[in-house]
PDB file of C-alpha atoms and ligand atoms in Angstrom:
ATOM      1  CA  UNK F 671     286.878  -9.648 117.045  1.00  0.00           C
ATOM      2  CA  UNK F 672     284.609 -12.266 118.063  1.00  0.00           C
ATOM      3  CA  UNK F 673     281.054 -11.265 119.872  1.00  0.00           C
ATOM      4  CA  UNK F 674     278.863 -13.338 121.422  1.00  0.00           C
ATOM      5  CA  UNK F 675     275.946 -14.460 123.571  1.00  0.00           C
ATOM      6  CA  UNK F 676     275.282 -17.176 125.237  1.00  0.00           C
ATOM      7  CA  UNK F 677     271.840 -17.933 123.969  1.00  0.00           C
ATOM      8  CA  UNK F 678     273.316 -19.066 120.760  1.00  0.00           C
ATOM      9  CA  UNK F 679     275.243 -21.644 121.624  1.00  0.00           C
ATOM     10  CA  UNK F 680     272.444 -23.185 123.253  1.00  0.00           C
ATOM     11  CA  UNK F 681     272.189 -27.077 122.096  1.00  0.00           C
ATOM     12  CA  UNK F 682     275.163 -26.577 119.958  1.00  0.00           C
ATOM     13  CA  UNK F 683     278.627 -28.437 119.783  1.00  0.00           C
ATOM     14  CA  UNK F 684     279.445 -25.994 122.681  1.00  0.00           C
ATOM     15  CA  UNK F 685     276.742 -26.440 124.766  1.00  0.00           C
ATOM     16  CA  UNK F 686     278.254 -29.867 127.288  1.00  0.00           C
ATOM     17  CA  UNK F 687     276.035 -31.181 129.301  1.00  0.00           C
ATOM     18  CA  UNK F 688     276.446 -33.675 131.990  1.00  0.00           C
ATOM     19  CA  UNK F 689     274.478 -35.295 134.621  1.00  0.00           C
ATOM     20  CA  UNK F 690     275.381 -32.142 137.257  1.00  0.00           C
ATOM     21  CA  UNK F 691     276.604 -29.301 135.036  1.00  0.00           C
ATOM     22  CA  UNK F 692     276.070 -27.694 131.556  1.00  0.00           C
ATOM     23  CA  UNK F 693     278.527 -25.655 129.996  1.00  0.00           C
ATOM     24  CA  UNK F 694     278.385 -23.540 127.241  1.00  0.00           C
ATOM     25  CA  UNK F 695     281.862 -22.939 125.912  1.00  0.00           C
ATOM     26  CA  UNK F 696     282.273 -19.341 124.583  1.00  0.00           C
ATOM     27  CA  UNK F 697     285.754 -19.358 124.224  1.00  0.00           C
ATOM     28  CA  UNK F 698     287.652 -22.478 123.086  1.00  0.00           C
ATOM     29  CA  UNK F 699     291.281 -23.971 121.521  1.00  0.00           C
ATOM     30  CA  UNK F 700     290.204 -23.568 118.384  1.00  0.00           C
ATOM     31  CA  UNK F 701     290.339 -19.795 118.393  1.00  0.00           C
ATOM     32  CA  UNK F 702     293.886 -19.928 119.000  1.00  0.00           C
ATOM     33  CA  UNK F 703     294.174 -17.854 122.117  1.00  0.00           C
ATOM     34  CA  UNK F 704     295.881 -19.456 124.915  1.00  0.00           C
ATOM     35  CA  UNK F 705     292.847 -19.966 127.051  1.00  0.00           C
ATOM     36  CA  UNK F 706     289.263 -21.531 126.829  1.00  0.00           C
ATOM     37  CA  UNK F 707     286.311 -19.610 128.675  1.00  0.00           C
ATOM     38  CA  UNK F 708     282.917 -21.266 129.791  1.00  0.00           C
ATOM     39  CA  UNK F 709     279.866 -20.257 131.276  1.00  0.00           C
ATOM     40  CA  UNK F 710     278.760 -23.485 133.526  1.00  0.00           C
ATOM     41  CA  UNK F 711     275.553 -24.066 135.508  1.00  0.00           C
ATOM     42  CA  UNK F 712     275.693 -26.607 138.337  1.00  0.00           C
ATOM     43  CA  UNK F 713     272.434 -28.024 138.994  1.00  0.00           C
ATOM     44  CA  UNK F 714     270.826 -27.585 142.577  1.00  0.00           C
ATOM     45  CA  UNK F 715     271.425 -30.202 145.303  1.00  0.00           C
ATOM     46  CA  UNK F 716     274.061 -32.115 143.509  1.00  0.00           C
ATOM     47  CA  UNK F 717     278.096 -32.805 143.899  1.00  0.00           C
ATOM     48  CA  UNK F 718     280.396 -33.014 141.261  1.00  0.00           C
ATOM     49  CA  UNK F 719     284.026 -34.032 141.482  1.00  0.00           C
ATOM     50  CA  UNK F 720     286.734 -32.892 139.259  1.00  0.00           C
ATOM     51  CA  UNK F 721     290.315 -33.551 138.934  1.00  0.00           C
ATOM     52  CA  UNK F 722     291.763 -31.429 135.782  1.00  0.00           C
ATOM     53  CA  UNK F 723     294.976 -33.559 135.715  1.00  0.00           C
ATOM     54  CA  UNK F 724     296.318 -31.052 132.786  1.00  0.00           C
ATOM     55  CA  UNK F 725     295.137 -27.900 133.600  1.00  0.00           C
ATOM     56  CA  UNK F 726     294.973 -24.520 135.331  1.00  0.00           C
ATOM     57  CA  UNK F 727     291.646 -23.637 135.711  1.00  0.00           C
ATOM     58  CA  UNK F 728     290.274 -20.428 137.621  1.00  0.00           C
ATOM     59  CA  UNK F 729     286.240 -20.128 138.358  1.00  0.00           C
ATOM     60  CA  UNK F 730     284.473 -17.348 139.207  1.00  0.00           C
ATOM     61  CA  UNK F 731     280.819 -17.721 141.031  1.00  0.00           C
ATOM     62  CA  UNK F 732     278.435 -15.024 139.879  1.00  0.00           C
ATOM     63  CA  UNK F 733     275.245 -16.819 141.057  1.00  0.00           C
ATOM     64  CA  UNK F 734     274.068 -19.573 143.568  1.00  0.00           C
ATOM     65  CA  UNK F 735     275.538 -21.144 146.983  1.00  0.00           C
ATOM     66  CA  UNK F 736     277.180 -24.051 147.172  1.00  0.00           C
ATOM     67  CA  UNK F 737     280.744 -25.534 148.820  1.00  0.00           C
ATOM     68  CA  UNK F 738     284.489 -26.051 147.341  1.00  0.00           C
ATOM     69  CA  UNK F 739     286.136 -29.245 149.551  1.00  0.00           C
ATOM     70  CA  UNK F 740     289.532 -29.321 148.203  1.00  0.00           C
ATOM     71  CA  UNK F 741     289.512 -32.965 147.892  1.00  0.00           C
ATOM     72  CA  UNK F 742     293.754 -33.046 148.610  1.00  0.00           C
ATOM     73  CA  UNK F 743     293.753 -31.079 152.511  1.00  0.00           C
ATOM     74  CA  UNK F 744     290.000 -31.454 153.035  1.00  0.00           C
ATOM     75  CA  UNK F 745     289.549 -27.486 153.402  1.00  0.00           C
ATOM     76  CA  UNK F 746     285.746 -26.364 152.396  1.00  0.00           C
ATOM     77  CA  UNK F 747     285.295 -22.880 151.137  1.00  0.00           C
ATOM     78  CA  UNK F 748     281.762 -21.230 150.520  1.00  0.00           C
ATOM     79  CA  UNK F 749     280.656 -20.687 147.418  1.00  0.00           C
ATOM     80  CA  UNK F 750     278.104 -17.752 146.536  1.00  0.00           C
ATOM     81  CA  UNK F 751     278.279 -14.687 144.261  1.00  0.00           C
ATOM     82  CA  UNK F 752     281.659 -12.866 143.969  1.00  0.00           C
ATOM     83  CA  UNK F 753     283.572 -15.860 144.934  1.00  0.00           C
ATOM     84  CA  UNK F 754     286.573 -16.742 142.911  1.00  0.00           C
ATOM     85  CA  UNK F 755     288.768 -20.343 143.105  1.00  0.00           C
ATOM     86  CA  UNK F 756     292.096 -20.748 141.391  1.00  0.00           C
ATOM     87  CA  UNK F 757     293.217 -24.600 140.820  1.00  0.00           C
ATOM     88  CA  UNK F 758     296.800 -23.532 140.394  1.00  0.00           C
ATOM     89  CA  UNK F 759     298.197 -27.043 141.959  1.00  0.00           C
ATOM     90  CA  UNK F 760     296.060 -29.321 139.788  1.00  0.00           C
ATOM     91  CA  UNK F 761     293.858 -29.849 142.723  1.00  0.00           C
ATOM     92  CA  UNK F 762     291.094 -32.422 143.045  1.00  0.00           C
ATOM     93  CA  UNK F 763     287.929 -30.984 144.268  1.00  0.00           C
ATOM     94  CA  UNK F 764     284.564 -31.244 144.699  1.00  0.00           C
ATOM     95  CA  UNK F 765     281.400 -28.827 144.148  1.00  0.00           C
ATOM     96  CA  UNK F 766     278.288 -28.827 146.020  1.00  0.00           C
ATOM     97  CA  UNK F 767     275.728 -26.901 144.842  1.00  0.00           C
ATOM     98  CA  UNK F 768     273.012 -25.822 147.614  1.00  0.00           C
ATOM     99  CA  UNK F 769     271.307 -23.647 144.995  1.00  0.00           C
ATOM    100  CA  UNK F 770     272.235 -23.598 141.371  1.00  0.00           C
ATOM    101  CA  UNK F 771     275.514 -22.247 140.654  1.00  0.00           C
ATOM    102  CA  UNK F 772     276.152 -20.111 137.706  1.00  0.00           C
ATOM    103  CA  UNK F 773     280.156 -20.440 137.284  1.00  0.00           C
ATOM    104  CA  UNK F 774     282.395 -18.368 135.030  1.00  0.00           C
ATOM    105  CA  UNK F 775     285.573 -20.624 134.013  1.00  0.00           C
ATOM    106  CA  UNK F 776     288.965 -19.943 132.262  1.00  0.00           C
ATOM    107  CA  UNK F 777     291.015 -22.833 131.088  1.00  0.00           C
ATOM    108  CA  UNK F 778     294.896 -22.837 130.403  1.00  0.00           C
ATOM    109  CA  UNK F 779     295.611 -24.758 128.316  1.00  0.00           C
ATOM    110  CA  UNK F 780     292.425 -24.413 126.424  1.00  0.00           C
ATOM    111  CA  UNK F 781     289.715 -26.948 126.131  1.00  0.00           C
ATOM    112  CA  UNK F 782     289.836 -28.512 122.702  1.00  0.00           C
ATOM    113  CA  UNK F 783     286.181 -29.085 122.337  1.00  0.00           C
ATOM    114  CA  UNK F 784     283.082 -31.861 123.918  1.00  0.00           C
ATOM    115  CA  UNK F 785     285.541 -32.722 126.999  1.00  0.00           C
ATOM    116  CA  UNK F 786     283.191 -34.531 129.524  1.00  0.00           C
ATOM    117  CA  UNK F 787     284.393 -37.131 131.409  1.00  0.00           C
ATOM    118  CA  UNK F 788     287.791 -38.838 129.931  1.00  0.00           C
ATOM    119  CA  UNK F 789     289.619 -36.600 128.000  1.00  0.00           C
ATOM    120  CA  UNK F 790     292.595 -33.863 128.813  1.00  0.00           C
ATOM    121  CA  UNK F 791     292.220 -34.534 132.659  1.00  0.00           C
ATOM    122  CA  UNK F 792     288.789 -33.984 133.108  1.00  0.00           C
ATOM    123  CA  UNK F 793     287.736 -36.637 135.283  1.00  0.00           C
ATOM    124  CA  UNK F 794     284.313 -36.021 136.897  1.00  0.00           C
ATOM    125  CA  UNK F 795     282.708 -38.159 139.479  1.00  0.00           C
ATOM    126  CA  UNK F 796     279.197 -37.484 139.249  1.00  0.00           C
ATOM    127  CA  UNK F 797     276.760 -38.181 142.638  1.00  0.00           C
ATOM    128  CA  UNK F 798     273.499 -36.598 143.054  1.00  0.00           C
ATOM    129  CA  UNK F 799     271.543 -36.128 145.905  1.00  0.00           C
ATOM    130  CA  UNK F 800     268.754 -34.042 146.447  1.00  0.00           C
TER     131      UNK F 800
HETATM  132  C1  9YT H1304     283.193 -25.848 137.843  1.00  0.00           C
HETATM  133  C2  9YT H1304     283.826 -25.995 137.031  1.00  0.00           C
HETATM  134  O1  9YT H1304     284.988 -26.659 137.217  1.00  0.00           O
HETATM  135  N1  9YT H1304     283.753 -25.868 135.274  1.00  0.00           N
HETATM  136  C3  9YT H1304     284.471 -26.604 134.646  1.00  0.00           C
HETATM  137  C4  9YT H1304     283.954 -26.250 133.288  1.00  0.00           C
HETATM  138  C5  9YT H1304     283.171 -27.852 132.601  1.00  0.00           C
HETATM  139  N2  9YT H1304     283.115 -28.645 133.518  1.00  0.00           N
HETATM  140  C6  9YT H1304     283.751 -27.751 131.560  1.00  0.00           C
HETATM  141  O2  9YT H1304     283.508 -26.743 130.358  1.00  0.00           O
HETATM  142  O3  9YT H1304     284.489 -29.104 131.321  1.00  0.00           O
END
């Protein structure tokens, strides 16, 4: 059994930061359980575009308000506490954070480590607007 607390991951190799988000990876590929599990914070007033070409991801929003745009179809969905989205088609998508968003994210196959921009199908196009 592995037990950890978010605070223990701060500023470690499992704490990955970009311009618009910070992701603390609680479970990684190295644990060998078939998925990774991340606590992601997306900063207020930002828009991030992601395209996970090699992964399936489920995202459960537990805090904040924003919107999710499916860049394939143009559909826009509200994000708030209790909203879940599943990227079961490797869809390119954008997340707009009106307030700070807190997301619990599960990846299959698991993320291996410090992917931020261009490894393993993670391609954020970063844009800041206040
Ligand atoms: C919201 C979202 O897509 N989070 C993904 C996790 C984060 N980008 C990471 O850990 O790489």
